């Protein structure tokens, strides 16, 4: 064929579809990054909780030894000794659960990253600074891989729709042949030439139906692209609000930890002089452990939220990337 507009536009549509596939590959990379970040911070949080749990076990052991000394001296009752042993057993149970959590999160991180996680991972530090306005991140929506891929899908569908309409345009074909022979016969020519140009139309019911199908596919692709834009904006909005909530929570939990630690020390001092009960000391230590776990969770949520917002907006995870 010399001129086949239908095939030309189909080839252009295939090239556009290839570009769309490349954008979706980048989208897959971003999804993997999100999984790795979540697994990494989850592993770091598990390690931090394990350290806090070990500290609680050490405090319970020291408390039990003190109670045993006091019981031997007649300054404490057997009930207090049983309570101290029960508290130590409870803390050791918590430590066993945390050890299991560390192993699980370590395995998850290894699965998503194909790297062996280090034995010690520190929680990220954060100065609790607020991010820019949500509209700043929404402005980056057109540059997201998912939006580019959706726009390219619309472009490819439009080219296929054009190709279906161009099926009504005739295909112009040409042919040229040359023949050599030593049996000239009546023609008395040893070389023969033949050239021609032909037009080919195909007008039938399937052609018109295909035009309608491709037009519908183009409309569907446009709706899908618009939906992708709305979903991307909603995701950024949710991530931004999740980040803001995590930031405020991280600020408040710092005061909670300080208050719990102070209350624990006061309870110990009062118990030493007989102004507080053993139950007060145990409850204060539990409050410290709970506050520390809450702080670890808040720091993890904040780090994950910052990373999630940057990934949702198509920005690098770190400023030096």
Coordinates of C-alpha atoms in Angstrom, one line a residue:
X1 CA 0.0 0.0 0.0
X2 CA 1.1 3.5 -0.8
X3 CA -1.4 5.3 1.4
X4 CA -3.2 3.5 4.3
X5 CA -4.3 6.1 6.8
X6 CA -6.0 3.6 9.1
X7 CA -2.8 1.7 9.7
X8 CA -0.9 4.9 10.2
X9 CA -3.1 6.0 13.0
X10 CA -3.1 2.5 14.5
X11 CA 0.7 2.6 14.6
X12 CA 0.5 6.0 16.3
X13 CA -2.0 4.6 18.8
X14 CA 0.4 1.7 19.6
X15 CA 3.3 4.1 20.2
X16 CA 1.1 6.2 22.6
X17 CA 0.1 3.0 24.4
X18 CA 3.7 2.1 24.8
X19 CA 4.3 5.5 26.5
X20 CA 1.4 4.9 28.7
X21 CA 2.8 1.6 29.8
X22 CA 6.1 3.3 30.7
X23 CA 4.2 5.8 32.9
X24 CA 2.5 2.9 34.6
X25 CA 5.8 1.3 35.2
X26 CA 6.8 4.4 37.1
X27 CA 3.5 4.2 39.1
X28 CA 4.4 0.7 40.1
X29 CA 7.8 1.9 41.3
X30 CA 6.1 4.5 43.5
X31 CA 3.8 1.9 44.9
X32 CA 6.8 -0.3 45.8
X33 CA 8.5 2.7 47.4
X34 CA 5.4 3.2 49.5
X35 CA 5.4 -0.4 50.6
X36 CA 9.1 -0.3 51.5
X37 CA 8.7 2.9 53.5
X38 CA 5.8 1.5 55.5
X39 CA 7.7 -1.8 56.2
X40 CA 10.9 0.1 57.1
X41 CA 9.2 2.4 59.6
X42 CA 7.1 -0.5 61.0
X43 CA 10.4 -2.4 61.6
X44 CA 12.0 0.6 63.3
X45 CA 8.9 1.1 65.5
X46 CA 9.0 -2.6 66.5
X47 CA 12.6 -2.2 67.5
X48 CA 11.9 0.9 69.6
X49 CA 9.0 -0.8 71.4
X50 CA 11.2 -3.8 72.1
X51 CA 13.8 -1.4 73.8
X52 CA 11.0 0.2 75.9
X53 CA 9.7 -3.3 76.8
X54 CA 13.1 -4.4 77.9
X55 CA 13.4 -1.3 80.1
X56 CA 10.1 -2.1 81.7
X57 CA 11.2 -5.7 82.4
X58 CA 14.4 -4.4 84.0
X59 CA 12.4 -2.0 86.2
X60 CA 10.1 -4.8 87.2
X61 CA 13.0 -7.0 88.1
X62 CA 14.6 -4.3 90.2
X63 CA 11.2 -3.7 91.8
X64 CA 10.9 -7.4 92.7
X65 CA 14.4 -7.5 94.2
X66 CA 13.6 -4.5 96.3
X67 CA 10.3 -6.1 97.5
X68 CA 12.0 -9.3 98.3
X69 CA 14.6 -7.4 100.5
X70 CA 11.8 -5.5 102.2
X71 CA 9.9 -8.8 102.8
X72 CA 13.0 -10.3 104.4
X73 CA 13.3 -7.3 106.6
X74 CA 9.6 -7.4 107.5
X75 CA 8.8 -4.1 105.8
X76 CA 6.6 -5.5 103.0
X77 CA 4.0 -8.2 102.8
X78 CA 3.8 -11.4 100.8
X79 CA 1.0 -9.8 98.8
X80 CA 3.3 -7.1 97.5
X81 CA 5.9 -9.7 96.6
X82 CA 3.3 -11.7 94.6
X83 CA 2.2 -8.5 92.8
X84 CA 5.8 -7.7 91.9
X85 CA 6.2 -11.2 90.5
X86 CA 3.0 -11.0 88.5
X87 CA 4.0 -7.6 87.1
X88 CA 7.4 -9.0 86.1
X89 CA 5.7 -12.0 84.3
X90 CA 3.3 -9.6 82.5
X91 CA 6.2 -7.5 81.3
X92 CA 8.0 -10.5 80.1
X93 CA 4.9 -11.6 78.2
X94 CA 4.8 -8.2 76.5
X95 CA 8.4 -8.5 75.6
X96 CA 7.8 -11.9 74.0
X97 CA 5.0 -10.5 71.9
X98 CA 7.2 -7.6 70.8
X99 CA 10.0 -10.0 69.9
X100 CA 7.5 -11.7 67.6
X101 CA 6.5 -8.4 66.1
X102 CA 10.2 -7.5 65.4
X103 CA 10.7 -10.8 63.6
X104 CA 7.5 -10.3 61.5
X105 CA 8.2 -6.7 60.5
X106 CA 11.8 -7.7 59.7
X107 CA 10.6 -10.4 57.4
X108 CA 8.1 -8.1 55.7
X109 CA 10.8 -5.5 55.1
X110 CA 13.1 -8.2 53.6
X111 CA 10.2 -9.4 51.4
X112 CA 9.4 -6.0 49.9
X113 CA 13.0 -4.7 49.6
X114 CA 15.0 -7.9 48.9
X115 CA 17.6 -6.6 51.3
X116 CA 18.6 -7.9 54.7
X117 CA 17.4 -5.4 57.3
X118 CA 20.1 -4.2 59.8
X119 CA 19.8 -5.3 63.4
X120 CA 19.4 -1.7 64.6
X121 CA 17.2 0.9 62.9
X122 CA 16.5 4.2 64.6
X123 CA 13.2 5.9 64.4
X124 CA 13.3 9.0 62.2
X125 CA 13.7 12.4 63.9
X126 CA 11.2 15.1 63.0
X127 CA 11.2 18.8 63.9
X128 CA 7.4 18.7 63.6
X129 CA 7.3 21.5 61.0
X130 CA 4.1 21.9 59.1
X131 CA 4.0 21.2 55.4
X132 CA 2.9 23.7 52.7
X133 CA -0.8 24.2 51.9
X134 CA -2.6 21.3 50.4
X135 CA -3.2 23.3 47.2
X136 CA 0.6 23.4 46.7
X137 CA 0.7 19.6 46.5
X138 CA -2.5 19.4 44.3
X139 CA -0.8 21.6 41.7
X140 CA 1.5 18.6 41.0
X141 CA -1.3 16.3 40.0
X142 CA -0.9 16.7 36.2
X143 CA 2.7 15.5 36.5
X144 CA 1.8 12.2 38.3
X145 CA 2.5 9.0 36.4
X146 CA -1.1 7.8 36.9
X147 CA -2.4 11.0 35.3
X148 CA 0.0 11.0 32.5
X149 CA -0.9 7.3 31.8
X150 CA -4.6 8.1 31.8
X151 CA -4.1 11.1 29.4
X152 CA -2.0 8.9 27.1
X153 CA -4.8 6.3 27.2
X154 CA -7.2 9.0 26.0
X155 CA -4.8 10.0 23.3
X156 CA -4.4 6.4 22.1
X157 CA -8.2 5.9 22.2
X158 CA -8.7 9.0 20.1
X159 CA -6.2 7.8 17.5
X160 CA -8.0 4.5 17.3
X161 CA -11.3 6.3 16.9
X162 CA -9.8 8.3 14.1
X163 CA -8.4 5.2 12.5
X164 CA -11.9 3.6 12.6
X165 CA -13.3 6.6 10.8
X166 CA -10.5 6.7 8.2
X167 CA -11.6 3.2 7.2
X168 CA -13.9 5.0 4.8
X169 CA -10.9 6.5 3.1
X170 CA -9.7 4.2 0.3
X171 CA -6.4 2.5 0.6
X172 CA -4.1 3.5 -2.3
X173 CA -1.9 0.7 -3.5
X174 CA 0.6 0.5 -6.3
X175 CA 2.3 -2.3 -8.1
X176 CA 5.2 -2.6 -10.5
X177 CA 6.5 -5.8 -12.1
X178 CA 9.3 -6.5 -14.5
X179 CA 9.7 -9.8 -16.4
X180 CA 12.6 -11.2 -18.4
X181 CA 12.2 -14.1 -20.8
X182 CA 14.1 -15.7 -23.7
X183 CA 10.8 -17.0 -25.1
X184 CA 9.4 -13.9 -26.6
X185 CA 6.7 -15.5 -28.7
X186 CA 4.5 -13.2 -30.7
X187 CA 5.4 -10.2 -28.5
X188 CA 9.0 -10.3 -29.7
X189 CA 10.1 -8.6 -26.4
X190 CA 12.5 -10.1 -23.9
X191 CA 11.6 -7.6 -21.2
X192 CA 8.1 -6.7 -20.0
X193 CA 7.0 -4.0 -17.6
X194 CA 3.7 -3.7 -15.8
X195 CA 2.7 -0.8 -13.4
X196 CA -0.6 0.2 -11.9
X197 CA -2.4 2.1 -9.1
X198 CA -5.5 0.8 -7.3
X199 CA -8.0 2.1 -4.8
X200 CA -9.7 -0.2 -2.3
X201 CA -12.7 0.7 -0.2
X202 CA -14.3 -1.4 2.5
X203 CA -17.8 -0.2 3.4
X204 CA -19.9 -2.7 5.4
X205 CA -21.8 -2.9 8.6
X206 CA -18.9 -4.0 10.8
X207 CA -17.0 -0.9 9.7
X208 CA -19.7 1.4 11.0
X209 CA -20.1 -0.6 14.2
X210 CA -16.3 -0.4 14.8
X211 CA -16.6 3.3 14.5
X212 CA -19.2 3.4 17.3
X213 CA -17.2 1.1 19.5
X214 CA -14.0 3.2 19.2
X215 CA -15.9 6.4 19.9
X216 CA -17.4 4.8 23.0
X217 CA -13.9 3.6 24.1
X218 CA -12.6 7.2 23.7
X219 CA -15.4 8.5 25.9
X220 CA -14.7 5.9 28.5
X221 CA -11.0 6.7 28.5
X222 CA -11.9 10.4 29.1
X223 CA -14.1 9.5 32.0
X224 CA -11.3 7.3 33.4
X225 CA -8.8 10.1 33.1
X226 CA -11.1 12.5 34.9
X227 CA -11.7 9.9 37.7
X228 CA -7.9 9.4 38.0
X229 CA -7.5 13.2 38.5
X230 CA -10.2 13.3 41.2
X231 CA -8.8 10.2 43.0
X232 CA -5.3 11.7 42.9
X233 CA -6.5 15.0 44.4
X234 CA -8.5 13.1 47.1
X235 CA -5.4 11.0 48.0
X236 CA -3.3 14.1 48.4
X237 CA -6.0 15.7 50.5
X238 CA -6.3 12.7 52.7
X239 CA -2.5 12.3 53.1
X240 CA -2.1 16.0 53.9
X241 CA -4.8 15.8 56.7
X242 CA -3.3 12.6 58.0
X243 CA 0.1 14.3 58.2
X244 CA -1.4 17.3 60.0
X245 CA -3.1 15.0 62.6
X246 CA 0.0 12.9 63.1
X247 CA 2.1 16.1 63.6
X248 CA -0.3 17.4 66.3
X249 CA -0.4 14.0 67.9
X250 CA 3.4 13.9 68.0
X251 CA 3.5 17.3 69.7
X252 CA 1.0 16.2 72.4
X253 CA 2.5 12.8 73.1
X254 CA 5.8 14.4 74.1
X255 CA 4.1 16.1 77.1
X256 CA 2.4 12.8 77.9
X257 CA 5.7 11.0 78.1
X258 CA 7.2 13.7 80.3
X259 CA 4.2 13.7 82.6
X260 CA 4.2 9.9 82.9
X261 CA 7.9 9.7 83.7
X262 CA 7.5 12.4 86.3
X263 CA 4.5 10.6 87.9
X264 CA 6.5 7.4 88.0
X265 CA 9.3 9.0 89.8
X266 CA 6.9 10.6 92.3
X267 CA 5.2 7.3 92.9
X268 CA 8.5 5.6 93.6
X269 CA 9.6 8.4 96.0
X270 CA 6.3 8.3 97.9
X271 CA 6.4 4.5 98.1
X272 CA 9.9 4.7 99.5
X273 CA 8.6 6.8 102.4
X274 CA 5.4 4.9 102.8
X275 CA 3.1 7.6 101.3
X276 CA 2.0 5.5 98.3
X277 CA 1.2 1.9 97.7
X278 CA 2.8 -0.6 95.4
X279 CA -0.2 -0.5 93.1
X280 CA 0.5 3.2 92.5
X281 CA 4.1 2.4 91.5
X282 CA 3.0 -0.5 89.2
X283 CA 0.3 1.7 87.6
X284 CA 2.8 4.5 87.1
X285 CA 5.3 2.2 85.4
X286 CA 2.5 0.9 83.1
X287 CA 1.6 4.5 82.2
X288 CA 5.2 5.2 81.3
X289 CA 5.4 2.2 79.0
X290 CA 2.0 3.1 77.4
X291 CA 3.2 6.7 76.9
X292 CA 6.4 5.6 75.3
X293 CA 4.6 3.2 73.0
X294 CA 2.2 6.0 72.0
X295 CA 5.2 8.3 71.3
X296 CA 6.8 5.6 69.1
X297 CA 3.5 5.1 67.2
X298 CA 3.1 8.9 66.8
X299 CA 6.6 9.3 65.4
X300 CA 6.1 6.3 63.0
X301 CA 2.8 7.7 61.8
X302 CA 4.3 11.1 61.2
X303 CA 7.3 9.8 59.2
X304 CA 5.0 7.5 57.2
X305 CA 2.5 10.3 56.6
X306 CA 5.3 12.7 55.3
X307 CA 6.6 10.0 53.0
X308 CA 3.1 9.1 51.8
X309 CA 2.2 12.7 51.0
X310 CA 5.4 13.2 49.0
X311 CA 4.8 10.0 47.0
X312 CA 1.2 10.9 46.4
X313 CA 2.3 14.3 45.0
X314 CA 5.0 12.8 42.8
X315 CA 7.8 14.3 44.8
X316 CA 11.1 12.7 45.9
X317 CA 11.2 11.2 49.4
X318 CA 14.2 13.2 50.4
X319 CA 15.2 16.7 49.4
X320 CA 18.6 15.5 48.0
X321 CA 17.1 13.0 45.6

